[in-house]
XYZ file of C-alpha atoms in Angstrom:
716
model
C -0.348 -0.228 -0.234
C 1.561 3.403 -1.251
C 1.901 6.034 1.757
C 2.342 9.501 1.603
C 5.873 11.113 1.775
C 7.372 12.962 4.745
C 9.934 14.985 4.039
C 12.781 15.145 7.076
C 12.395 18.334 6.896
C 8.484 18.298 8.089
C 9.296 16.122 10.692
C 12.125 17.387 12.617
C 10.413 21.146 12.864
C 7.298 19.077 14.389
C 9.474 18.050 16.721
C 11.586 21.281 17.704
C 8.009 23.007 17.550
C 6.377 19.983 20.210
C 10.190 20.774 22.287
C 8.956 24.797 21.570
C 10.718 26.256 19.119
C 9.965 27.962 16.540
C 11.109 27.361 12.650
C 10.764 30.494 10.062
C 11.349 28.729 7.128
C 9.257 28.397 3.347
C 6.574 25.638 2.934
C 7.652 22.546 4.028
C 5.692 20.276 1.588
C 4.887 21.065 -2.170
C 2.277 23.110 -3.205
C -1.194 23.947 -4.960
C -3.624 26.644 -5.284
C -6.821 27.477 -4.770
C -8.222 29.713 -6.748
C -7.719 33.335 -4.448
C -3.845 31.480 -4.494
C -3.398 30.340 -1.351
C -1.573 27.357 -0.647
C -3.184 24.189 -0.133
C -0.715 21.437 1.047
C -1.064 18.632 0.059
C 0.848 15.448 1.464
C 1.806 13.362 -1.250
C 3.822 16.785 -2.772
C 7.107 16.883 -2.896
C 9.217 18.931 0.178
C 9.656 22.371 -0.031
C 12.809 23.722 0.921
C 14.401 23.743 4.500
C 13.693 25.952 7.429
C 15.924 29.212 7.185
C 16.934 29.279 11.023
C 15.326 29.371 14.272
C 13.119 31.186 16.663
C 13.503 31.648 20.332
C 12.795 28.169 21.837
C 8.609 29.315 24.412
C 8.940 29.324 27.834
C 6.707 26.823 30.136
C 3.354 25.304 28.746
C 0.614 28.117 29.324
C -1.492 27.342 31.626
C -5.334 28.267 31.980
C -4.763 29.937 35.404
C -2.882 32.610 33.140
C -5.603 33.640 31.169
C -8.610 33.198 34.486
C -8.749 33.459 36.951
C -10.539 31.509 39.848
C -11.778 34.214 43.495
C -12.939 32.558 46.029
C -16.026 34.804 47.269
C -15.384 33.668 51.792
C -19.007 32.713 52.818
C -19.887 33.108 56.494
C -19.908 29.677 58.431
C -23.546 29.773 59.475
C -24.595 30.189 55.910
C -25.153 26.733 53.666
C -25.406 28.201 50.801
C -25.273 25.636 48.035
C -26.190 27.477 44.504
C -29.266 26.451 42.272
C -29.499 29.829 41.056
C -28.137 32.891 40.842
C -29.214 36.893 39.349
C -26.886 40.231 39.170
C -29.715 42.708 40.591
C -29.513 46.678 39.003
C -27.034 47.711 41.423
C -24.247 45.130 40.820
C -25.037 42.885 43.628
C -26.152 39.289 43.294
C -29.232 37.064 44.055
C -28.552 33.788 45.283
C -31.043 31.394 45.777
C -30.069 27.672 47.638
C -31.019 23.682 47.830
C -32.055 24.885 50.928
C -34.538 27.453 50.368
C -33.309 31.008 51.123
C -32.675 32.968 49.000
C -29.287 35.032 49.794
C -28.584 39.569 48.942
C -24.298 39.754 48.305
C -23.104 43.187 48.475
C -19.585 43.525 47.278
C -19.405 40.480 45.549
C -16.343 41.289 43.786
C -14.585 42.466 46.171
C -13.370 46.529 45.990
C -10.964 47.410 48.183
C -10.527 45.700 51.013
C -14.269 45.243 52.253
C -15.322 42.115 51.673
C -18.877 40.027 50.515
C -21.806 40.614 53.227
C -24.724 37.907 53.230
C -28.250 39.317 53.687
C -30.948 36.505 53.963
C -33.996 37.830 52.285
C -36.268 34.927 51.645
C -37.004 31.412 53.832
C -39.531 28.475 53.330
C -39.096 27.845 49.676
C -38.746 24.124 48.494
C -35.188 23.433 46.515
C -35.666 26.028 44.564
C -32.790 25.321 41.389
C -33.492 28.708 39.453
C -34.091 32.759 40.571
C -34.253 36.040 38.089
C -35.030 38.965 37.813
C -37.680 42.269 36.738
C -39.192 44.822 37.771
C -38.826 44.528 40.691
C -39.647 41.686 42.007
C -37.571 38.261 42.738
C -38.876 35.340 40.938
C -37.682 31.840 41.691
C -38.743 28.260 40.828
C -39.533 25.111 43.538
C -39.885 22.197 43.723
C -43.583 23.027 42.888
C -43.737 26.415 41.949
C -43.038 30.362 40.436
C -43.135 32.527 43.258
C -43.214 36.441 43.036
C -40.952 38.244 45.896
C -41.434 41.432 46.853
C -39.633 43.758 49.721
C -42.510 46.100 49.915
C -41.457 48.021 53.065
C -38.181 48.548 51.560
C -35.824 46.573 55.084
C -34.324 44.502 53.108
C -36.103 41.815 53.224
C -39.543 39.929 51.555
C -42.093 40.013 53.386
C -44.575 39.179 49.230
C -44.855 34.968 49.096
C -46.942 35.458 45.311
C -47.343 32.034 43.626
C -46.975 32.407 39.551
C -48.323 29.205 38.970
C -47.618 25.754 40.523
C -47.902 22.855 39.187
C -48.201 18.742 40.618
C -45.629 16.563 42.345
C -45.801 13.007 42.326
C -43.407 13.176 46.354
C -40.125 11.472 43.580
C -37.370 12.993 44.766
C -35.895 13.943 40.729
C -38.547 15.626 39.730
C -36.165 18.575 40.102
C -37.457 22.544 38.696
C -35.250 25.554 36.616
C -35.838 29.223 34.996
C -37.526 30.877 34.889
C -36.700 32.539 31.721
C -38.647 35.533 30.596
C -39.737 36.468 27.430
C -39.130 39.244 24.807
C -43.095 38.733 26.109
C -43.504 38.721 29.133
C -44.279 34.936 29.984
C -41.630 33.233 31.372
C -40.316 29.267 30.542
C -39.877 25.922 32.720
C -38.249 23.222 33.087
C -39.010 20.365 34.852
C -37.166 16.694 35.012
C -38.729 13.492 34.723
C -38.787 11.242 37.742
C -36.421 7.868 38.666
C -37.689 4.822 39.239
C -35.169 1.633 40.875
C -37.495 -0.604 39.946
C -37.437 0.003 36.378
C -34.320 1.591 36.202
C -35.888 5.121 33.874
C -36.113 8.301 34.171
C -40.667 7.983 34.985
C -42.658 11.272 34.288
C -45.697 10.254 37.290
C -47.084 13.717 37.596
C -48.259 15.857 34.264
C -45.925 17.943 31.833
C -42.581 16.042 33.637
C -40.418 16.439 31.081
C -41.516 19.304 29.527
C -41.132 22.705 28.883
C -43.842 24.973 30.202
C -45.043 28.546 29.890
C -46.043 30.577 32.064
C -48.142 34.387 31.431
C -48.219 37.661 34.587
C -51.286 36.572 35.049
C -51.092 32.674 35.655
C -52.067 30.769 32.737
C -49.946 28.067 31.890
C -49.406 26.224 28.363
C -47.733 23.079 27.600
C -44.471 24.955 25.054
C -42.386 21.740 24.458
C -41.792 18.116 25.765
C -39.085 15.799 25.244
C -36.527 15.950 28.398
C -35.320 13.846 31.235
C -32.827 16.585 33.663
C -33.109 20.482 31.688
C -30.673 21.582 34.455
C -29.668 25.107 31.852
C -31.496 27.049 29.898
C -30.994 30.692 28.436
C -31.437 32.315 25.517
C -28.309 32.544 23.039
C -26.635 36.480 21.413
C -30.514 35.892 18.826
C -32.676 35.458 21.815
C -33.044 32.030 20.946
C -34.093 29.378 24.311
C -32.409 26.568 24.638
C -31.576 24.169 27.236
C -28.736 21.708 28.457
C -30.056 18.335 28.844
C -27.705 15.418 31.325
C -26.683 12.005 29.835
C -29.209 9.115 31.287
C -32.528 7.017 29.490
C -32.869 8.749 25.457
C -29.827 10.928 26.072
C -26.506 9.229 24.750
C -24.426 11.818 26.467
C -24.436 15.721 27.503
C -26.016 18.236 24.827
C -27.454 21.634 23.989
C -30.851 22.221 21.940
C -32.716 24.292 20.543
C -36.327 24.637 22.047
C -39.408 26.549 19.464
C -43.131 25.510 20.844
C -44.032 22.211 19.730
C -40.810 20.523 19.638
C -40.327 17.138 21.226
C -37.108 16.892 22.409
C -36.628 13.229 23.394
C -37.898 11.978 26.530
C -40.737 8.992 25.644
C -41.519 9.792 29.383
C -43.103 12.940 28.343
C -44.715 11.883 25.911
C -47.358 10.737 28.680
C -49.276 14.106 28.677
C -50.037 14.221 25.585
C -53.739 13.942 24.949
C -53.904 16.781 28.367
C -56.075 19.681 27.478
C -52.832 22.322 25.179
C -50.454 19.737 24.618
C -48.966 21.321 21.207
C -48.138 16.754 20.831
C -49.751 14.475 20.180
C -47.715 11.137 19.770
C -47.267 9.002 22.481
C -44.034 6.934 23.966
C -44.953 4.063 21.955
C -44.344 5.839 19.149
C -40.992 6.383 20.007
C -38.305 4.131 18.052
C -35.869 2.623 20.757
C -33.432 1.279 17.878
C -30.387 1.715 19.039
C -28.787 4.359 16.223
C -27.816 7.631 15.971
C -30.467 10.570 16.977
C -29.984 12.021 14.043
C -30.587 9.304 11.904
C -34.115 8.513 13.615
C -35.317 12.398 13.472
C -34.800 11.919 9.905
C -37.838 8.767 9.805
C -39.745 10.584 12.849
C -39.754 13.393 12.422
C -41.359 14.840 15.487
C -37.262 14.447 16.780
C -35.656 17.391 16.318
C -31.881 16.834 16.724
C -29.600 18.211 19.223
C -27.281 21.284 18.825
C -24.557 20.265 20.188
C -23.593 17.082 21.678
C -20.752 16.946 24.637
C -19.388 13.940 25.076
C -19.503 11.867 28.243
C -16.230 12.116 29.987
C -14.114 13.818 28.264
C -15.988 17.549 28.048
C -18.260 15.839 31.621
C -20.885 13.995 33.005
C -23.749 16.614 34.372
C -24.454 19.143 32.239
C -25.703 22.416 33.834
C -26.075 25.693 33.328
C -25.280 28.067 30.260
C -24.348 32.018 29.962
C -24.226 33.980 26.732
C -20.879 35.939 26.465
C -22.517 39.685 25.769
C -19.984 41.480 27.156
C -18.127 43.067 24.155
C -14.925 41.879 24.403
C -14.337 42.382 28.159
C -13.683 38.580 28.718
C -11.812 37.372 26.219
C -12.300 36.749 22.362
C -15.681 35.029 22.700
C -18.469 37.369 21.981
C -21.080 35.753 21.569
C -20.690 32.161 22.429
C -21.862 29.995 24.723
C -20.176 29.271 27.904
C -21.786 25.550 29.741
C -20.922 24.098 32.272
C -20.447 21.033 34.937
C -22.275 19.457 37.815
C -20.490 16.945 38.027
C -16.119 17.463 36.383
C -16.831 21.031 37.880
C -15.421 22.179 34.662
C -16.509 25.088 32.239
C -17.074 24.709 28.470
C -17.600 26.645 25.505
C -19.327 26.440 23.375
C -20.387 28.516 19.609
C -23.266 28.253 17.994
C -23.409 28.584 13.318
C -26.503 28.012 11.805
C -26.718 26.194 8.625
C -29.262 25.243 6.273
C -32.615 26.522 8.522
C -31.175 24.264 12.161
C -28.815 24.537 14.868
C -25.029 22.951 15.503
C -21.849 23.921 16.136
C -18.641 23.479 18.772
C -17.304 22.974 21.888
C -14.552 23.187 23.359
C -12.263 22.864 26.575
C -11.831 26.238 28.667
C -11.727 26.035 32.540
C -11.455 23.076 35.070
C -11.063 23.231 38.975
C -13.541 24.835 40.526
C -13.860 23.552 43.826
C -17.398 22.293 44.205
C -20.346 21.329 41.421
C -20.217 24.316 39.019
C -24.564 25.146 38.466
C -25.223 28.066 37.372
C -23.088 31.556 35.737
C -24.312 34.985 35.659
C -21.606 38.241 34.554
C -21.170 40.485 36.857
C -21.259 44.348 36.068
C -17.448 43.963 35.524
C -17.938 41.127 33.311
C -16.463 38.961 35.077
C -18.208 35.889 35.696
C -19.700 34.499 38.744
C -19.818 30.455 38.619
C -22.445 29.519 41.705
C -22.146 25.720 42.716
C -23.467 22.291 45.257
C -22.648 19.102 45.056
C -24.037 18.268 48.003
C -26.745 14.315 47.063
C -25.279 14.661 43.551
C -21.310 15.114 44.158
C -18.403 16.889 42.273
C -15.241 16.580 41.191
C -14.279 19.851 43.209
C -14.493 18.555 47.371
C -16.273 21.092 48.557
C -19.859 20.654 49.365
C -20.580 24.898 47.761
C -19.002 27.377 46.479
C -19.158 31.134 44.872
C -16.118 31.786 43.101
C -15.573 34.848 40.276
C -13.725 33.657 36.912
C -11.829 36.671 35.738
C -9.761 37.147 33.272
C -6.569 38.734 33.336
C -6.259 40.358 29.915
C -3.974 38.263 28.545
C -4.647 36.378 24.881
C -4.740 33.045 24.504
C -3.943 31.018 22.261
C -7.042 29.249 21.014
C -9.211 28.115 18.240
C -11.464 30.536 18.588
C -13.819 28.541 16.925
C -15.207 26.157 13.852
C -17.414 26.512 11.381
C -18.817 23.695 8.903
C -17.696 24.688 4.991
C -19.730 23.202 1.800
C -15.864 20.142 2.338
C -15.052 19.649 5.135
C -13.949 22.315 7.944
C -12.498 26.161 8.701
C -10.603 26.606 12.215
C -10.966 30.089 12.957
C -7.496 31.554 16.049
C -7.064 33.513 18.157
C -3.661 34.561 16.803
C -1.706 33.714 13.820
C -0.126 30.233 13.198
C 2.533 28.761 11.417
C 1.981 29.002 8.023
C 4.668 25.707 7.460
C 2.265 23.853 10.663
C -0.214 25.201 9.698
C -0.223 23.962 5.600
C 0.254 20.284 6.602
C -2.589 17.630 6.627
C -0.269 15.710 10.198
C -0.728 18.412 12.074
C -4.735 17.493 12.040
C -6.565 14.188 13.074
C -10.989 14.070 12.714
C -12.241 11.493 13.968
C -16.728 10.746 13.289
C -18.764 9.544 16.222
C -21.988 9.188 17.569
C -24.355 7.807 20.435
C -26.854 5.141 20.791
C -30.299 6.167 21.107
C -32.484 4.641 23.174
C -34.305 4.130 26.158
C -30.611 2.121 27.960
C -29.437 5.144 30.340
C -26.427 6.524 28.658
C -24.746 4.545 25.566
C -21.271 4.013 24.685
C -19.337 6.162 21.621
C -20.464 4.079 18.080
C -19.631 4.073 14.257
C -16.631 6.197 15.522
C -14.458 6.159 12.256
C -11.395 8.466 11.601
C -12.556 11.315 7.948
C -9.496 11.444 5.995
C -7.617 14.661 5.592
C -6.859 15.324 2.653
C -5.713 18.562 1.993
C -6.071 22.314 4.170
C -5.969 26.166 3.493
C -4.029 28.415 5.554
C -5.320 32.484 4.862
C -2.227 35.006 4.541
C -3.041 36.548 7.481
C -2.804 32.426 9.012
C -5.568 33.443 11.492
C -8.032 30.847 8.609
C -7.053 26.937 8.446
C -9.449 24.859 6.327
C -9.901 21.606 6.085
C -10.755 19.293 3.202
C -11.891 16.677 4.988
C -13.684 13.109 3.173
C -15.799 10.511 5.009
C -17.750 13.339 6.543
C -21.784 11.837 8.309
C -24.726 14.255 8.727
C -25.715 14.201 12.502
C -22.172 13.165 13.443
C -20.298 14.752 16.263
C -16.647 15.221 15.056
C -13.429 14.878 16.894
C -10.589 17.916 15.157
C -7.577 16.891 17.240
C -4.370 19.897 16.699
C -2.011 18.850 19.136
C 0.913 19.743 16.635
C -0.120 23.156 15.100
C 1.336 26.278 16.713
C 1.314 29.817 16.153
C 3.953 32.249 15.036
C 5.403 32.967 17.470
C 6.452 29.698 19.136
C 2.558 29.405 21.381
C 1.139 26.003 21.749
C -3.020 26.343 21.989
C -3.875 26.079 24.936
C -7.138 23.665 24.276
C -5.734 21.383 21.210
C -9.463 19.875 20.615
C -12.356 20.928 19.331
C -16.098 18.611 18.841
C -18.216 20.154 16.070
C -22.198 18.120 15.421
C -22.285 18.412 12.041
C -25.866 18.550 11.457
C -25.920 20.047 8.137
C -23.943 20.810 5.225
C -23.648 24.474 3.651
C -23.550 25.377 0.609
C -21.260 27.144 -1.138
C -18.128 26.622 -3.168
C -15.584 23.768 -2.866
C -12.247 23.828 -3.135
C -10.336 21.477 -4.941
C -7.337 19.049 -4.042
C -6.308 16.065 -4.841
C -7.873 13.053 -2.608
C -3.743 12.769 -0.585
C -2.492 8.465 -0.690
C -4.528 7.203 2.179
C -2.340 5.965 5.503
C -3.003 2.795 6.513
C -4.866 3.381 9.610
C -5.347 0.604 12.259
C -6.716 1.748 14.964
C -9.673 2.709 13.065
C -9.736 -1.178 12.432
C -11.058 -1.074 15.384
C -13.417 2.144 16.459
C -17.008 0.140 16.585
C -18.012 -1.325 19.470
C -20.816 -3.636 20.428
C -23.016 -3.166 23.349
C -22.362 -5.760 26.305
C -26.043 -8.570 26.416
C -28.152 -9.092 29.326
C -29.826 -11.535 30.971
C -33.060 -10.907 33.727
C -33.298 -12.852 36.805
C -36.459 -11.867 39.895
C -36.859 -8.730 38.549
C -32.240 -7.646 38.273
C -30.609 -6.840 34.998
C -27.163 -9.323 35.027
C -25.192 -7.985 32.380
C -22.744 -10.143 29.999
C -19.399 -9.368 28.420
C -19.295 -8.151 24.417
C -17.440 -10.466 22.829
C -15.409 -6.633 21.384
C -15.230 -6.562 25.438
C -13.256 -9.527 25.740
C -10.018 -8.166 25.632
C -6.622 -7.898 27.510
C -7.866 -5.181 29.488
C -11.266 -6.691 29.767
C -11.181 -10.692 30.416
C -8.389 -12.391 32.381
C -7.466 -12.907 35.917
C -8.809 -8.815 36.775
C -12.926 -10.243 35.454
C -13.414 -13.604 36.138
C -17.080 -13.798 36.337
C -18.458 -17.675 37.231
C -16.979 -18.917 39.873
C -13.036 -20.944 39.226
C -13.058 -24.982 39.204
C -11.881 -26.187 42.062
C -13.230 -23.514 44.668
C -15.998 -24.975 46.377
C -17.538 -21.584 48.138
C -15.742 -18.912 48.015
C -14.142 -18.223 51.419
C -16.242 -13.684 51.514
C -18.843 -12.633 49.784
C -18.912 -9.193 50.032
C -22.470 -7.553 48.592
C -22.245 -3.676 47.922
C -24.304 -1.922 46.665
C -25.098 1.855 45.355
C -25.653 5.324 47.137
C -27.047 8.286 46.172
C -24.411 11.358 45.798
C -21.322 8.490 44.349
C -21.179 6.723 47.310
C -20.643 2.607 48.251
C -23.325 0.946 49.710
C -20.880 -0.747 51.513
C -17.406 1.723 52.834
C -15.422 -0.720 53.960
C -14.744 -5.043 54.709
C -11.883 -7.122 55.362
C -10.400 -10.321 53.833
C -7.368 -13.270 54.822
C -4.393 -12.321 52.427
C -5.290 -14.791 49.767
C -8.568 -15.650 50.192
C -11.062 -17.040 47.985
C -13.399 -13.719 48.247
C -16.794 -13.376 45.878
C -18.188 -9.531 45.647
C -21.760 -8.877 43.752
C -22.256 -5.687 42.590
C -24.789 -3.786 42.504
C -26.153 -1.033 40.813
C -29.142 0.590 42.760
C -28.119 3.559 41.202
C -29.151 6.306 38.578
C -26.248 6.904 36.709
C -23.980 3.841 35.358
C -21.039 2.911 37.370
C -18.293 0.176 37.754
C -16.046 -1.930 40.711
C -13.013 -1.856 40.041
C -10.312 -3.375 42.799
C -6.809 -0.546 43.208
C -3.063 -0.990 44.113
C -2.785 0.912 47.762
C -3.179 4.156 46.524
C -3.882 4.515 43.021
C -7.357 5.239 42.507
C -6.640 9.042 41.769
C -4.133 7.606 39.264
C -6.603 4.815 37.728
C -8.823 6.982 37.146
C -6.843 9.940 35.669
C -6.048 7.679 32.758
C -9.733 6.319 32.618
C -10.532 9.666 31.852
C -7.519 9.865 29.047
C -9.508 6.684 27.694
C -10.782 9.671 25.254
C -14.088 7.975 22.791
C -12.708 4.302 23.851
C -13.986 4.850 27.925
C -17.558 3.681 27.856
C -16.390 1.204 25.031
C -13.271 -0.358 27.322
C -15.885 0.267 30.281
C -13.018 2.888 31.452
C -10.812 0.121 32.620
C -7.412 1.548 31.613
C -4.553 -0.406 31.257
C -2.364 -0.544 33.836
C -1.371 -3.135 36.281
C -2.634 -0.577 39.408
C -6.128 -2.353 37.969
C -6.657 -5.573 40.419
C -10.269 -6.432 40.002
C -12.591 -5.208 38.215
C -16.625 -5.414 36.590
C -17.782 -4.551 33.483
C -19.764 -0.887 33.326
C -23.163 -1.705 34.452
C -26.554 0.102 33.471
C -28.636 1.321 36.616
C -30.479 -1.916 38.407
C -28.108 -4.502 37.739
C -25.644 -6.347 38.614
C -22.507 -9.043 38.406
C -19.990 -10.747 40.480
C -16.595 -11.574 39.446
C -14.666 -13.451 41.938
C -10.820 -12.938 42.564
C -7.966 -14.282 45.368
C -7.624 -11.786 47.732
C -3.118 -10.140 47.182
C -1.180 -12.091 49.312
C 0.385 -8.978 50.429
C -1.769 -7.180 53.234
C -2.586 -3.938 52.929
C -5.774 -1.319 52.469
C -6.472 -1.529 49.381
C -9.307 0.899 47.622
C -11.648 0.037 46.012
C -13.634 2.674 43.105
C -16.052 3.412 40.201
C -13.318 4.520 37.689
C -16.061 6.127 35.721
C -14.785 9.866 34.501
C -15.679 12.144 37.719
C -17.045 9.945 39.587
C -13.697 8.823 41.142
C -12.685 11.214 43.438
C -15.255 10.544 45.487
C -17.155 6.999 44.959
C -14.482 5.135 46.986
C -14.473 2.633 49.841
C -11.324 0.020 51.590
C -10.344 -4.174 50.649
C -8.972 -4.393 54.181
C -6.719 -7.404 53.464
C -5.047 -9.643 57.215
C -2.485 -11.836 57.456
């Protein structure tokens, strides 16, 4: 098979740039030209002259903190500020509602001079409010069962008027969270309602009218059902164009986190919500049994099931979060950096922010998501702008857990004024993608197709909780056009698929000053290809891609016994990683009976039901792992002191993570189950280590492993 030609100059230059050394030279590849005369690189061309010289070595690698500082606001010890909602008031102060039913006014949140923030309780006695906003002198807060208008009529700084605007029924299910409101231009409000959760069924349930819906309420308290198909719509708000979006969490009917535009009459995918479509006012008539449950990608299902609306942007699970939360549009006019009109999206589980840029192609939204900032001190839930264009981030962890260790927190994100070298955005083109950068790129590296890697993939649309990555395949890059100013690189890409997420990696790229990208990956959801002229580029000789040959995965089979489903490994999982002595699911011959049987369950808040158990060195152990939670978990025994290391290696599995059960290839892993669906179980058998000590067991799912741990004590 023919292989592409790589001149030694190019390999040398790539190595130098990776080390932080900039080369200035002519092109390292032969070129063809587009109609506007710009160079187009093709890896099948002959090398051009070698570099003419070398520039200075780049300083130490740049970090997120160099550009965006996190500043924690002190909170008095007697205030439990578990942020559920947050809004900036006209005077620049904050109003914050908490999951414990209080509303606090925070003065001087900018910590100007030597003054510290002050906190005054405005309201109390509310039912787990998870959103609030301000309008015409009043605070509107969304409790579990109603929108309440709070007013201070006597000017003492405390609410003395608690007025119900509209209420809705509850079943009492713990998972019936309610979010909002968002005011529309006409003065009406939109509220989003969670579905409940059934441990016995292992999936979401809509037990009261309009659960899983967005509803619209006018100022007089008249409610109109607006859209259906939500599962856990924790984030909500408008983009720069004034269109309404919500964020979704992985679960049943939701393969991964995602962002969708919501218009009246939409069905966004969760079939449970359709139980109420026969009630008066419903804009939909379809029922749960009408929804295809085939496991095909959602976009492909929507082509035939026209009522289903595809999301605008997918956030890959375990890579850019596990519990998608609040969203916020950048309307700071450049005061927060080079990301005007883009969206920032929080993640409660991984305590991070991502950055999203949307575009409308053929009438439908699509776009790209990038990593932005990690390291928040608790679970990110709410985002608002301060009057100084800093971002306030409200956080909570109790019961849901998060990578950030604090139970709650309030932080500011402040731009230092230094320009990060980033992919500012990625646009879809008729024949690929165009990347825009925040500063000029090195022309030679940017023109080299080998600098980039594009991988397409999708998720299953089905009633099962979550989904592994499916249909993963490499998308060959036929050529690259770099703009004369170095701020754009147009990639001509083959094998693109509509409705798929496309991972675009640029690890080898550098700026013309030798700077590495702060984040070298973006994920573009391609719902439509725009019209327009395609570039005329000859096909480069393809590389033999061994990894692409093993990209597809199959789902484990399952059996059901006495109402409990027991997972079985798929053939694709019987690899060196997931088989052999590390995962034994049948009792070994000659054992007789195990010396110890441990019944291990799960508890809400990312906890095992058994925090510690004891076995003797060399004894025969059976662990029966029952996943009784409402999310995916595994059970992994690791070497002492290696739990975080194993979890971080699992995160690095990237797109392969879920199909490999988040089990990395390392001798730190001793024994493990597969990744289990809610309400499923698996038994594993192993011989306890000969060496006494404290061995950690954990769930190695990204975001879980920091807190979901226990101890296996091995004694003599």
